[in-house]
Amino acid sequence: MRVTAPDFSQLRLDGVSRRFGSQDALTGLDLTIQAGEFIALLGPSGCGKSTALNCLAGLLPLTAGSIWQDERRVDTLPPERRGFGMVFQNYALFPHMSVRANVAFGLRMRRLPRDEIRRRTTEAIRLVHLEEHADKLPGQLSGGQQQRVAIARAVVLEPSLVLMDEPLSNLDAKLRLEMRTEIRRLHQSLGLTTVYVTHDQEEALSLADRLVVLRAGRVQQIGSPQTLHTRPANWHVADFMGYRNLWPMRAQSAQGALVEVEADGFRLVGDPVGDIAPGEAVMAGVRPEDVRVDDPGEAATNTMPAEIEVVEYQGRELAAEARTAAGIRVHLRTDRRVAPGDMVALIIDPQRLLIFPNDSDEQPSGPLVDEVGTRLEEPGLVG
Amino acid sequence: MSVTTPPAATTRPSQSPRVHWRHRLAERGVDGQLWLLAPAVLFVVLLFLYPFFYGLGLSFQPTEGGPFSDYARFFGDAYQRGTIWTTLGLALPAALLNVLASVPIAYRMRGRFRGKRLVTILLVVPITLGTVLTAQGLLNFLGPTGWFNRVLLALHLTDEPVRLVHNYWGVFFSLIITGFPFAFLLVLSYLSGIDPTLERAAATLGAGWWQRFRAVTLPLLMPGLATTFCLTFVLAFSVFPSAVLVGNPAGETRVISIAAYQAAYEQYDYPYASAIAMVMGFIELVIISVVLLARTRLYTGSSGGKG
């Protein structure tokens, strides 16, 4: 398939909002997408990412805002006149048409010459390695093959924008990895501008040039995979980006660029994200892989004695859950062969412990303490 | 479960133990739940199969002549033979119109919207009325002094009342009023069985609403339309009360069921009446076979929806 020069330079979403009744599904989404970029909309279910995609596709009318493709306003156009390709979560292949007819559908709708339709369809089917299945009905294909057809059907039109709505979520783990590579390969070879919706942070990190993290219909952060991975804007994003350890604490005093935080007499030093005043409620977050395990030893900064409670084997590494003397649960990953009941020291590099302002009373998605009852025994952690 | 291998395992290939009969029956779908079908089977045997075969036998035992003489009598008499065309002339257009009218309404009515329940009730309520009430309504509304003609006369659109009852049109309207709700409900359920994402996908591929309907929804709906047509056709073909009440049972709406009724209850010639009933059943069977045969040429697999 030819790599066509994109026929626009940027797509601009300007305060795109969508209400369902009295519920705000998406509020004021501002986003500028450069041609050729791969954007991932990321967030937990119900965050408004699919709403945003459907608004872009024209399948949902906007409640407010506008969408511009350079100087062309597209949000007032019906979906069939936007020229965007879309890949649906359930593939949405036409069950009564062969693979070839499915892929050719969009070309037929454009009333292209018969020869060109045949040529481009064959090419698109070859691109997704389905040559020997071209005359089958979608029902005769596996999930992964159906997804390939859906992708071929969308890209055969060489659309100015490809929208993908959780395209891999119905596939099993192995196939998901394969298709992820496939999508990345397609994007790199065709240079199609892509907006990809997912709730899988790993998928988003590995595919996208830029990530947009949404929560409750609002943008939380827009940035490169690296930025989101190492420097989440707030603890909600951190929670979503794999900071499994999130502890509600209270800021004590600044220590140079760092800040000391405290909960229940237990002190840590971390790197503040944004301005944090002493006495403020904060959320301290660290990734499991940034918690180091050592033999129990002397007390030092950010060193906590703890007991290993649960161990999961994960190949090269172990994922473990430990409980500190102060009763805090710590998720960690280590290549040490620890076992439940082991007494260890947990060490956190202050640069890797991010201190976020805690703006709300909400708890992180993973329960801080498993049982409701034990949480009450640790009032210092909740405050 | 035992960890050690039982000694029998080594000799198993030669022994090939027989599968328990319960497993073999279950494989063929024979189990205790089959008893749930018993009332239906009994019902079919007592109220359909027995009367049918009784009638079939009776139709070959005419009061005079050989076994086929009643059939010969029916087809030999142009007045009797003509009832076939009269009935088909009513039932085929009525069934077709019922199905065709249901499609756009059901198409618009799928999915959720405010007042959907009310509209559905209004569309379906004629089912509850019964033929006689419908006939009376038609007589009042469409009759020579009914509201419809009075409005036409008042507006000077016509000089004399349009005849819409006691003829073909009266029966036709009656068949529409009673048959449409059935067709509508069936088509609606077939349409809801089609995944709405398919049309959205077609839209993103550049298909306008007519192309979406024509290329995606209609082909997936066609098998359902064929089934719906068969059912409404059968309902319309056995028309009797409205043919008498709002039709012209001696003339243009003398349908085949009237012929059978007259043979049975005016001439008390049961064998002849049975023969007419058999002809009637045979014609229905032919039409349904043709439609269902055509249906097998369509795509009838999954359409991805909740149906």
XYZ file of C-alpha atoms in Angstrom:
690
model
C 0.000 0.000 0.000
C 1.251 3.428 -0.853
C 2.242 5.740 1.921
C 0.282 8.820 1.032
C 1.255 12.232 2.171
C -1.291 13.260 4.785
C -3.831 15.675 3.368
C -3.873 17.779 6.508
C -1.309 18.964 8.983
C -3.215 18.921 12.220
C -6.494 17.940 13.798
C -7.712 20.193 16.575
C -10.254 19.332 19.241
C -11.538 22.499 20.813
C -13.414 22.108 24.091
C -15.167 18.944 22.931
C -17.862 18.016 25.458
C -20.586 15.452 25.638
C -23.368 15.149 28.183
C -25.682 12.188 28.629
C -28.711 13.576 30.403
C -27.312 15.247 33.489
C -24.067 13.307 33.309
C -20.910 14.816 31.859
C -19.232 12.042 29.902
C -16.596 14.319 28.463
C -15.781 17.856 29.526
C -13.794 20.354 27.499
C -11.341 18.100 25.689
C -8.667 20.271 24.044
C -6.192 18.344 21.958
C -4.136 19.029 18.868
C -3.075 15.992 16.895
C -0.277 16.334 14.359
C -0.563 14.378 11.127
C 1.106 10.990 11.441
C 0.918 10.969 15.203
C -0.251 7.982 17.239
C -2.343 9.211 20.148
C -3.660 6.935 22.882
C -6.673 7.930 24.938
C -6.189 6.147 28.205
C -8.297 5.813 31.289
C -10.428 3.522 33.390
C -13.841 2.457 32.123
C -16.321 5.303 32.136
C -13.632 7.982 31.876
C -14.994 9.292 28.581
C -12.364 7.894 26.225
C -14.821 5.990 24.043
C -17.150 8.982 24.105
C -14.301 11.127 22.797
C -13.620 8.636 20.011
C -17.272 8.417 19.000
C -17.464 12.214 18.950
C -14.436 12.263 16.655
C -15.974 9.624 14.398
C -19.248 11.528 14.225
C -21.248 8.737 15.829
C -22.135 10.971 18.771
C -23.125 14.621 18.449
C -21.172 17.071 20.595
C -22.852 18.968 23.389
C -20.239 21.705 23.095
C -16.965 22.422 21.345
C -15.744 21.878 17.819
C -13.349 19.706 15.844
C -11.140 21.162 13.131
C -9.052 19.495 10.480
C -6.765 22.393 9.668
C -9.324 25.038 8.653
C -12.114 22.575 7.884
C -14.720 22.164 10.619
C -15.561 18.457 10.796
C -17.764 18.065 13.870
C -20.813 19.202 11.888
C -20.278 16.536 9.222
C -22.011 13.140 9.393
C -19.646 10.185 9.915
C -19.805 9.107 6.274
C -18.431 12.472 5.132
C -15.539 12.758 7.585
C -13.389 10.178 5.880
C -12.057 8.725 9.130
C -11.502 4.996 9.437
C -12.688 3.254 12.572
C -11.887 -0.100 14.136
C -14.494 -1.247 16.621
C -14.054 -3.227 19.808
C -16.334 -6.009 18.556
C -14.820 -5.667 15.033
C -18.277 -4.921 13.518
C -17.526 -6.904 10.375
C -20.467 -7.347 8.028
C -21.326 -10.990 8.741
C -22.959 -11.607 5.355
C -19.988 -10.429 3.339
C -16.734 -12.225 2.620
C -13.469 -10.833 3.922
C -12.837 -9.366 0.491
C -16.285 -7.731 0.343
C -15.838 -6.324 3.831
C -12.539 -4.731 2.903
C -13.918 -3.496 -0.415
C -17.035 -1.978 1.193
C -15.634 1.499 1.755
C -14.126 1.618 -1.736
C -17.448 0.565 -3.252
C -19.221 3.317 -1.331
C -16.818 5.774 -2.950
C -17.782 4.389 -6.352
C -14.187 3.820 -7.368
C -13.456 1.957 -10.592
C -13.789 -1.812 -10.313
C -10.124 -2.438 -11.118
C -8.928 -0.056 -8.463
C -11.240 -1.598 -5.861
C -9.884 -5.053 -6.638
C -6.278 -3.912 -6.580
C -6.505 -1.969 -3.322
C -8.579 -4.669 -1.605
C -6.067 -7.364 -2.514
C -3.258 -5.153 -1.312
C -4.939 -4.435 2.029
C -5.694 -8.117 2.597
C -2.072 -8.936 1.855
C -0.962 -6.249 4.297
C -2.732 -8.040 7.165
C -1.671 -11.525 5.949
C -5.142 -12.876 5.192
C -4.678 -13.836 1.535
C -5.853 -17.424 2.018
C -8.942 -16.318 3.969
C -10.122 -13.666 1.507
C -13.238 -15.551 0.433
C -14.361 -16.691 3.877
C -17.139 -15.125 5.899
C -16.091 -13.351 9.114
C -17.838 -16.036 11.177
C -15.317 -18.587 9.894
C -12.334 -16.603 11.191
C -10.694 -16.467 14.601
C -10.854 -13.328 16.729
C -7.393 -12.209 15.710
C -8.119 -12.722 12.027
C -11.393 -10.803 12.346
C -9.510 -7.959 13.954
C -7.070 -7.948 11.037
C -9.997 -7.706 8.622
C -11.397 -4.798 10.608
C -8.054 -3.027 10.428
C -7.676 -3.732 6.712
C -11.201 -2.450 6.104
C -10.385 0.799 7.881
C -6.940 1.443 6.367
C -7.782 0.464 2.780
C -9.430 3.867 2.384
C -6.174 5.555 3.384
C -8.160 7.666 5.828
C -6.768 10.900 7.159
C -7.403 9.582 10.657
C -7.812 6.051 12.011
C -9.835 5.615 15.202
C -9.416 2.443 17.207
C -11.776 1.630 20.056
C -10.102 -0.906 22.346
C -9.398 -3.103 19.340
C -7.457 -5.719 21.288
C -9.614 -6.108 24.362
C -11.503 -9.138 23.026
C -8.344 -11.087 22.228
C -6.407 -13.449 24.445
C -3.102 -12.356 25.962
C -0.798 -13.898 23.363
C -2.771 -12.629 20.388
C -3.002 -9.219 22.007
C 0.772 -8.909 22.023
C 0.994 -10.062 18.407
C -1.668 -7.641 17.224
C -0.051 -4.838 19.192
C 3.124 -5.306 17.217
C 1.065 -5.556 14.035
C -0.692 -2.255 14.716
C 2.588 -0.554 15.512
C 4.113 -1.962 12.325
C 1.150 -0.772 10.252
C 1.344 2.672 11.777
C 5.045 2.934 11.107
C 4.790 1.714 7.511
C 1.655 3.639 6.517
C 2.136 6.710 8.690
C -1.581 6.898 9.405
C -2.650 9.384 12.026
C -4.198 7.232 14.725
C -6.284 7.802 17.826
C -6.331 4.671 19.917
C -8.582 4.141 22.917
C -7.534 1.684 25.592
C -7.714 1.045 29.295
C -4.457 -0.910 29.201
C -1.578 1.398 30.175
C 0.998 -1.045 28.879
C -0.695 -1.113 25.466
C -0.842 2.676 25.395
C 2.774 3.106 26.476
C 4.064 0.682 23.889
C 2.018 2.012 20.948
C 1.536 5.720 21.306
C 3.656 8.752 20.566
C 1.541 10.718 22.989
C -0.896 9.679 25.686
C -3.992 11.456 26.890
C -5.089 10.268 30.313
C -8.749 10.876 31.076
C -10.600 10.553 34.318
C -14.295 11.238 34.880
C -14.541 12.991 31.509
C -11.613 15.345 32.128
C -8.098 15.337 30.791
C -5.631 14.580 33.570
C -2.434 14.693 31.612
C -1.159 14.770 28.051
C 2.379 13.684 27.442
C 4.897 11.269 26.010
C 5.025 7.705 27.342
C 8.223 8.576 29.203
C 6.661 11.584 30.917
C 3.621 9.647 31.999
C 5.699 6.757 33.148
C 8.151 8.710 35.255
C 6.307 11.891 36.105
C 2.515 11.474 36.391
C 0.755 14.799 36.892
C -1.348 13.683 39.844
C -1.935 10.609 41.891
C -4.911 9.518 39.804
C -2.665 9.283 36.768
C -0.002 7.622 38.912
C -2.574 5.101 40.098
C -3.385 4.339 36.503
C 0.232 4.226 35.304
C 1.293 1.444 37.604
C 2.101 3.231 40.854
C 0.543 0.460 42.895
C 1.858 1.880 46.151
C -0.097 5.026 46.998
C -0.110 6.064 50.602
C -2.112 8.975 52.016
C 0.334 10.955 54.190
C 0.938 14.483 55.417
C 3.725 16.832 54.331
C 6.140 17.831 57.067
C 9.009 19.977 55.840
C 10.952 20.695 52.706
C 14.422 19.172 52.438
C 16.038 20.984 49.574
C 14.156 19.964 46.457
C 12.653 17.044 48.341
C 9.919 16.930 50.916
C 9.495 14.904 54.065
C 6.136 13.269 54.614
C 4.695 11.461 57.583
C 1.889 9.130 58.524
C 1.352 7.680 61.958
C 4.899 8.470 63.089
C 6.333 6.879 59.958
C 8.489 9.182 57.845
C 9.574 9.131 54.207
C 11.396 11.566 51.947
C 10.198 11.966 48.379
C 10.164 14.133 45.295
C 7.223 16.591 45.262
C 5.092 16.885 42.119
C 3.903 20.479 42.174
C 3.842 22.822 45.154
C 3.395 21.193 48.502
C 3.150 23.211 51.716
C 3.979 21.696 55.111
C 0.910 20.253 56.796
C -0.823 19.520 53.518
C -2.439 16.124 52.857
C -0.416 14.293 50.237
C -0.328 10.990 48.410
C 3.027 9.269 48.286
C 3.423 6.956 45.321
C 6.067 4.511 44.173
C 6.130 1.718 41.617
C 6.589 -1.832 42.880
C 9.767 -2.138 40.801
C 11.255 0.921 42.555
C 11.039 -0.664 46.002
C 14.384 -2.302 46.796
C 14.637 -5.287 49.103
C 17.597 -5.719 51.439
C 18.484 -7.655 54.554
C 17.132 -6.061 57.711
C 19.685 -3.607 59.027
C 20.076 -0.222 60.615
C 17.447 2.476 60.316
C 18.164 4.913 57.497
C 16.231 7.375 55.331
C 13.397 5.686 53.432
C 14.287 2.307 54.853
C 11.457 0.333 56.376
C 11.595 -2.988 58.139
C 8.841 -5.186 56.768
C 7.570 -8.730 56.632
C 6.861 -10.445 53.306
C 3.241 -11.621 53.224
C 2.324 -12.740 49.712
C 4.635 -13.822 46.918
C 3.689 -14.295 43.244
C 6.100 -15.986 40.874
C 6.480 -13.933 37.681
C 9.293 -15.582 35.848
C 12.522 -13.616 36.188
C 11.087 -11.653 39.089
C 8.824 -12.093 42.063
C 5.937 -9.794 42.806
C 5.457 -9.600 46.539
C 3.383 -7.824 49.073
C 4.994 -6.835 52.353
C 3.674 -5.207 55.498
C 5.802 -2.668 57.344
C 5.993 -2.372 61.096
C 3.644 0.608 60.858
C 1.104 -1.616 59.074
C 1.468 -0.186 55.559
C 1.128 -2.647 52.715
C 3.876 -2.344 50.114
C 3.778 -3.898 46.659
C 7.205 -4.685 45.350
C 9.018 -6.545 42.620
C 12.334 -8.191 43.262
C 14.646 -10.816 41.868
C 15.550 -11.908 45.419
C 14.048 -15.233 46.346
C 11.887 -13.976 49.187
C 9.256 -16.125 50.874
C 6.232 -15.288 53.010
C 7.309 -14.625 56.582
C 10.767 -13.282 55.662
C 11.835 -10.161 57.527
C 13.386 -7.667 55.098
C 14.259 -4.004 54.782
C 12.498 -2.047 52.039
C 14.422 0.862 50.583
C 12.911 3.548 48.357
C 15.079 6.024 46.470
C 13.717 9.493 47.380
C 13.842 10.449 43.670
C 11.494 7.576 42.889
C 8.988 8.331 45.619
C 6.640 10.921 44.161
C 4.680 13.142 46.519
C 1.383 14.341 45.032
C -1.012 16.843 46.541
C -4.032 14.883 47.740
C -6.913 16.956 46.500
C -9.791 14.616 47.230
C -11.031 12.117 49.766
C -10.963 9.359 47.160
C -8.945 6.245 47.735
C -6.648 4.702 45.143
C -8.325 2.032 43.030
C -6.396 -0.783 44.673
C -7.350 -0.972 48.326
C -4.630 0.398 50.543
C -5.478 -2.106 53.212
C -7.416 -5.150 52.165
C -9.973 -5.505 54.896
C -12.252 -2.633 55.769
C -11.803 -3.404 59.444
C -8.041 -3.011 59.516
C -8.250 0.369 57.887
C -10.052 1.703 60.927
C -7.140 0.610 63.095
C -4.861 2.934 61.177
C -6.483 6.338 61.437
C -3.198 8.044 60.669
C -3.139 6.577 57.192
C -6.572 7.768 56.243
C -6.196 11.326 57.535
C -7.921 -38.998 41.866
C -5.241 -41.589 42.159
C -1.700 -40.820 41.139
C -0.648 -44.386 40.319
C -1.664 -45.670 36.930
C -4.287 -48.384 37.253
C -3.187 -51.642 35.603
C -6.330 -51.640 33.480
C -5.061 -48.616 31.597
C -2.518 -50.684 29.685
C -5.188 -53.044 28.368
C -7.771 -50.316 27.668
C -7.295 -50.061 23.870
C -8.264 -53.715 23.365
C -11.118 -53.595 25.891
C -12.637 -50.258 24.756
C -15.115 -49.964 27.638
C -18.615 -49.080 26.508
C -19.731 -45.575 27.258
C -22.513 -45.494 29.810
C -25.924 -45.360 28.131
C -26.738 -42.104 29.918
C -23.783 -40.414 28.265
C -24.758 -41.768 24.885
C -28.326 -40.528 25.283
C -27.147 -37.139 26.524
C -24.927 -36.890 23.453
C -28.074 -37.107 21.328
C -29.878 -34.514 23.463
C -32.062 -37.062 25.234
C -32.460 -36.131 28.874
C -35.080 -35.473 31.536
C -35.905 -32.035 30.178
C -37.364 -33.694 27.116
C -40.520 -34.232 29.161
C -41.119 -30.478 28.959
C -42.065 -31.077 25.331
C -44.739 -33.628 26.248
C -47.685 -31.191 26.513
C -46.809 -29.627 23.164
C -46.475 -33.007 21.473
C -49.800 -34.153 22.927
C -51.401 -30.913 21.802
C -50.079 -31.240 18.259
C -51.154 -34.876 17.998
C -54.653 -34.352 19.386
C -55.512 -30.984 17.903
C -53.555 -30.969 14.673
C -52.305 -34.326 13.444
C -55.439 -36.326 14.244
C -57.926 -33.849 12.713
C -55.633 -33.335 9.744
C -55.309 -36.989 8.869
C -58.971 -37.555 9.635
C -59.848 -34.783 7.164
C -57.337 -36.058 4.646
C -58.914 -39.518 4.819
C -62.403 -38.061 4.645
C -61.528 -36.045 1.538
C -60.855 -39.309 -0.328
C -64.220 -40.793 0.660
C -66.710 -38.653 -1.276
C -70.433 -39.373 -1.034
C -70.362 -40.422 -4.670
C -67.630 -41.301 -7.202
C -64.010 -42.406 -6.867
C -61.530 -41.252 -4.202
C -60.506 -38.145 -6.161
C -63.933 -37.124 -7.372
C -64.377 -34.343 -4.776
C -61.070 -32.773 -5.839
C -62.159 -33.101 -9.464
C -65.472 -31.465 -8.557
C -63.707 -28.509 -6.915
C -61.298 -27.881 -9.759
C -63.937 -28.585 -12.391
C -66.233 -25.853 -11.083
C -65.007 -22.404 -12.104
C -67.005 -20.758 -9.310
C -65.253 -22.925 -6.722
C -61.850 -22.872 -8.400
C -61.988 -19.090 -8.548
C -61.933 -18.874 -4.726
C -58.234 -19.784 -4.871
C -57.438 -16.663 -6.902
C -59.775 -14.538 -4.803
C -58.008 -15.643 -1.621
C -54.523 -15.271 -3.063
C -55.528 -11.867 -4.439
C -56.331 -10.779 -0.886
C -53.698 -12.617 1.142
C -50.577 -12.018 -0.962
C -50.882 -8.206 -1.263
C -52.017 -7.900 2.352
C -49.085 -9.956 3.679
C -46.648 -8.095 1.447
C -47.961 -4.703 2.545
C -47.868 -5.728 6.212
C -44.215 -6.696 5.934
C -43.189 -3.717 3.825
C -44.999 -1.235 6.068
C -43.418 -2.761 9.165
C -39.848 -2.305 7.968
C -39.523 1.507 8.016
C -41.537 1.829 11.226
C -39.567 -0.870 13.022
C -36.346 0.592 11.605
C -37.145 3.911 13.201
C -38.434 2.295 16.392
C -35.438 0.162 17.313
C -33.150 1.508 19.966
C -34.443 3.639 22.792
C -36.350 6.851 22.668
C -38.891 8.660 24.752
C -42.422 7.368 24.250
C -41.337 4.159 22.532
C -43.568 2.071 24.771
C -46.616 4.199 24.019
C -46.060 4.042 20.262
C -45.547 0.279 20.436
C -48.788 -0.148 22.361
C -50.678 1.951 19.819
C -49.263 -0.099 16.957
C -49.916 -3.431 18.589
C -53.310 -2.809 20.156
C -55.312 -3.995 17.085
C -54.206 -7.545 17.978
C -56.423 -7.361 21.030
C -59.492 -6.128 19.174
C -60.457 -9.278 17.320
C -61.866 -9.490 13.843
C -65.459 -8.709 14.705
C -64.681 -5.476 16.526
C -62.349 -4.451 13.711
C -65.105 -5.188 11.208
C -67.580 -3.076 13.122
C -65.091 -0.238 13.335
C -64.443 -0.438 9.622
C -68.170 -0.372 8.869
C -68.600 2.715 11.024
C -65.558 4.502 9.755
C -65.361 3.570 6.081
C -69.041 2.832 5.435
C -71.181 4.932 3.039
C -72.245 7.177 5.911
C -69.066 6.757 7.920
C -66.750 9.565 9.003
C -64.333 8.998 6.177
C -66.931 9.450 3.452
C -68.587 12.311 5.333
C -65.273 14.155 5.400
C -64.717 13.475 1.713
C -68.206 14.735 0.902
C -67.864 17.770 3.139
C -64.592 18.679 1.448
C -66.282 18.123 -1.946
C -63.550 15.698 -2.898
C -66.193 13.303 -4.094
C -69.859 13.549 -5.100
C -70.997 10.206 -3.829
C -69.634 7.978 -1.038
C -66.600 5.912 -1.982
C -67.372 2.245 -1.517
C -64.745 0.879 0.861
C -66.696 -1.807 2.707
C -68.665 -4.863 1.580
C -66.109 -5.340 -1.153
C -62.453 -6.262 -1.682
C -61.137 -3.172 0.090
C -63.063 -3.797 3.295
C -61.477 -7.218 3.677
C -58.088 -5.877 2.640
C -58.172 -3.134 5.299
C -59.292 -5.647 7.879
C -56.342 -7.904 7.001
C -53.948 -4.987 7.327
C -55.338 -3.915 10.689
C -55.136 -7.388 12.178
C -51.986 -8.542 10.411
C -49.782 -5.460 10.745
C -49.177 -5.709 14.519
C -47.899 -9.275 14.103
C -45.638 -8.295 11.262
C -44.420 -5.214 13.109
C -43.558 -7.088 16.311
C -41.714 -9.776 14.381
C -39.780 -7.344 12.210
C -38.916 -5.231 15.262
C -37.461 -8.228 17.056
C -35.511 -9.288 13.956
C -34.166 -5.750 13.595
C -33.138 -5.544 17.238
C -31.153 -8.716 16.622
C -28.880 -6.876 14.205
C -25.870 -5.306 15.892
C -26.257 -1.503 15.568
C -22.462 -1.195 15.426
C -22.600 -2.647 11.912
C -24.392 0.409 10.596
C -22.020 2.681 12.472
C -19.116 0.859 10.879
C -20.746 1.302 7.478
C -21.156 5.013 8.195
C -17.474 5.455 9.010
C -16.732 3.683 5.727
C -18.620 6.356 3.854
C -22.064 4.792 3.435
C -25.041 7.153 3.576
C -28.229 6.061 5.337
C -29.764 4.434 2.283
C -26.552 2.577 1.446
C -26.267 1.448 5.061
C -29.796 0.100 4.969
C -29.484 -1.392 1.505
C -26.076 -3.044 1.891
C -25.947 -3.956 5.567
C -29.266 -3.973 7.401
C -31.592 -5.223 4.674
C -29.547 -8.305 3.715
C -29.330 -9.277 7.383
C -33.040 -8.608 7.851
C -34.230 -10.462 4.718
C -34.473 -13.941 6.307
C -36.598 -12.428 9.069
C -38.778 -10.665 6.520
C -39.297 -13.961 4.698
C -40.416 -15.669 7.907
C -42.655 -12.732 8.779
C -44.193 -12.822 5.325
C -44.995 -16.532 5.689
C -46.706 -16.023 9.038
C -48.798 -13.039 7.978
C -49.635 -14.767 4.723
C -50.989 -17.811 6.539
C -53.020 -15.538 8.813
C -54.444 -13.689 5.829
C -55.040 -16.761 3.688
C -57.408 -18.315 6.218
C -59.467 -15.107 6.355
C -63.095 -15.909 7.098
C -64.964 -13.574 9.475
C -63.932 -10.310 7.835
C -64.620 -11.726 4.374
C -68.194 -12.195 5.521
C -68.588 -9.097 7.712
C -66.901 -6.363 5.684
C -66.621 -8.166 2.370
C -68.954 -9.402 -0.289
C -69.058 -13.125 0.565
C -71.213 -13.977 -2.415
C -68.977 -12.223 -4.935
C -65.588 -10.606 -4.997
C -64.509 -11.755 -1.521
C -65.806 -15.316 -1.700
C -62.601 -16.761 -0.295
C -61.735 -20.441 -0.158
C -62.660 -20.772 3.510
C -66.188 -19.628 2.659
C -66.378 -22.353 0.013
C -65.318 -24.925 2.591
C -67.769 -23.531 5.144
C -70.672 -23.698 2.708
C -69.820 -27.278 1.754
C -69.676 -28.332 5.374
C -72.499 -26.395 7.004
C -74.877 -25.523 4.202
C -74.631 -28.708 2.105
C -73.496 -30.967 4.975
C -70.998 -32.552 2.565
C -68.078 -33.153 4.921
C -65.883 -35.052 2.454
C -66.196 -32.206 -0.063
C -65.447 -29.629 2.654
C -62.410 -31.666 3.700
C -61.193 -31.769 0.120
C -61.469 -27.968 -0.107
C -59.629 -27.612 3.200
C -56.859 -29.863 1.855
C -56.564 -27.743 -1.283
C -56.333 -24.689 0.942
C -53.562 -26.241 3.026
C -51.702 -27.339 -0.062
C -51.685 -23.854 -1.565
C -50.388 -22.371 1.689
C -47.689 -25.020 1.730
C -46.645 -24.204 -1.837
C -46.344 -20.467 -1.153
C -44.426 -21.023 2.104
C -42.114 -23.540 0.444
C -41.297 -21.097 -2.323
C -40.543 -18.313 0.188
C -38.512 -20.519 2.510
C -36.609 -21.993 -0.412
C -35.683 -18.481 -1.483
C -34.725 -17.763 2.135
C -32.110 -20.518 2.145
C -30.239 -18.571 -0.526
C -29.833 -15.662 1.920
C -27.267 -15.223 4.677
C -28.927 -16.627 7.812
C -26.017 -16.772 10.237
C -25.294 -14.595 13.219
C -25.878 -10.898 12.847
C -24.007 -10.063 15.979
C -26.882 -8.601 17.948
C -28.746 -9.646 21.035
C -31.277 -11.646 19.022
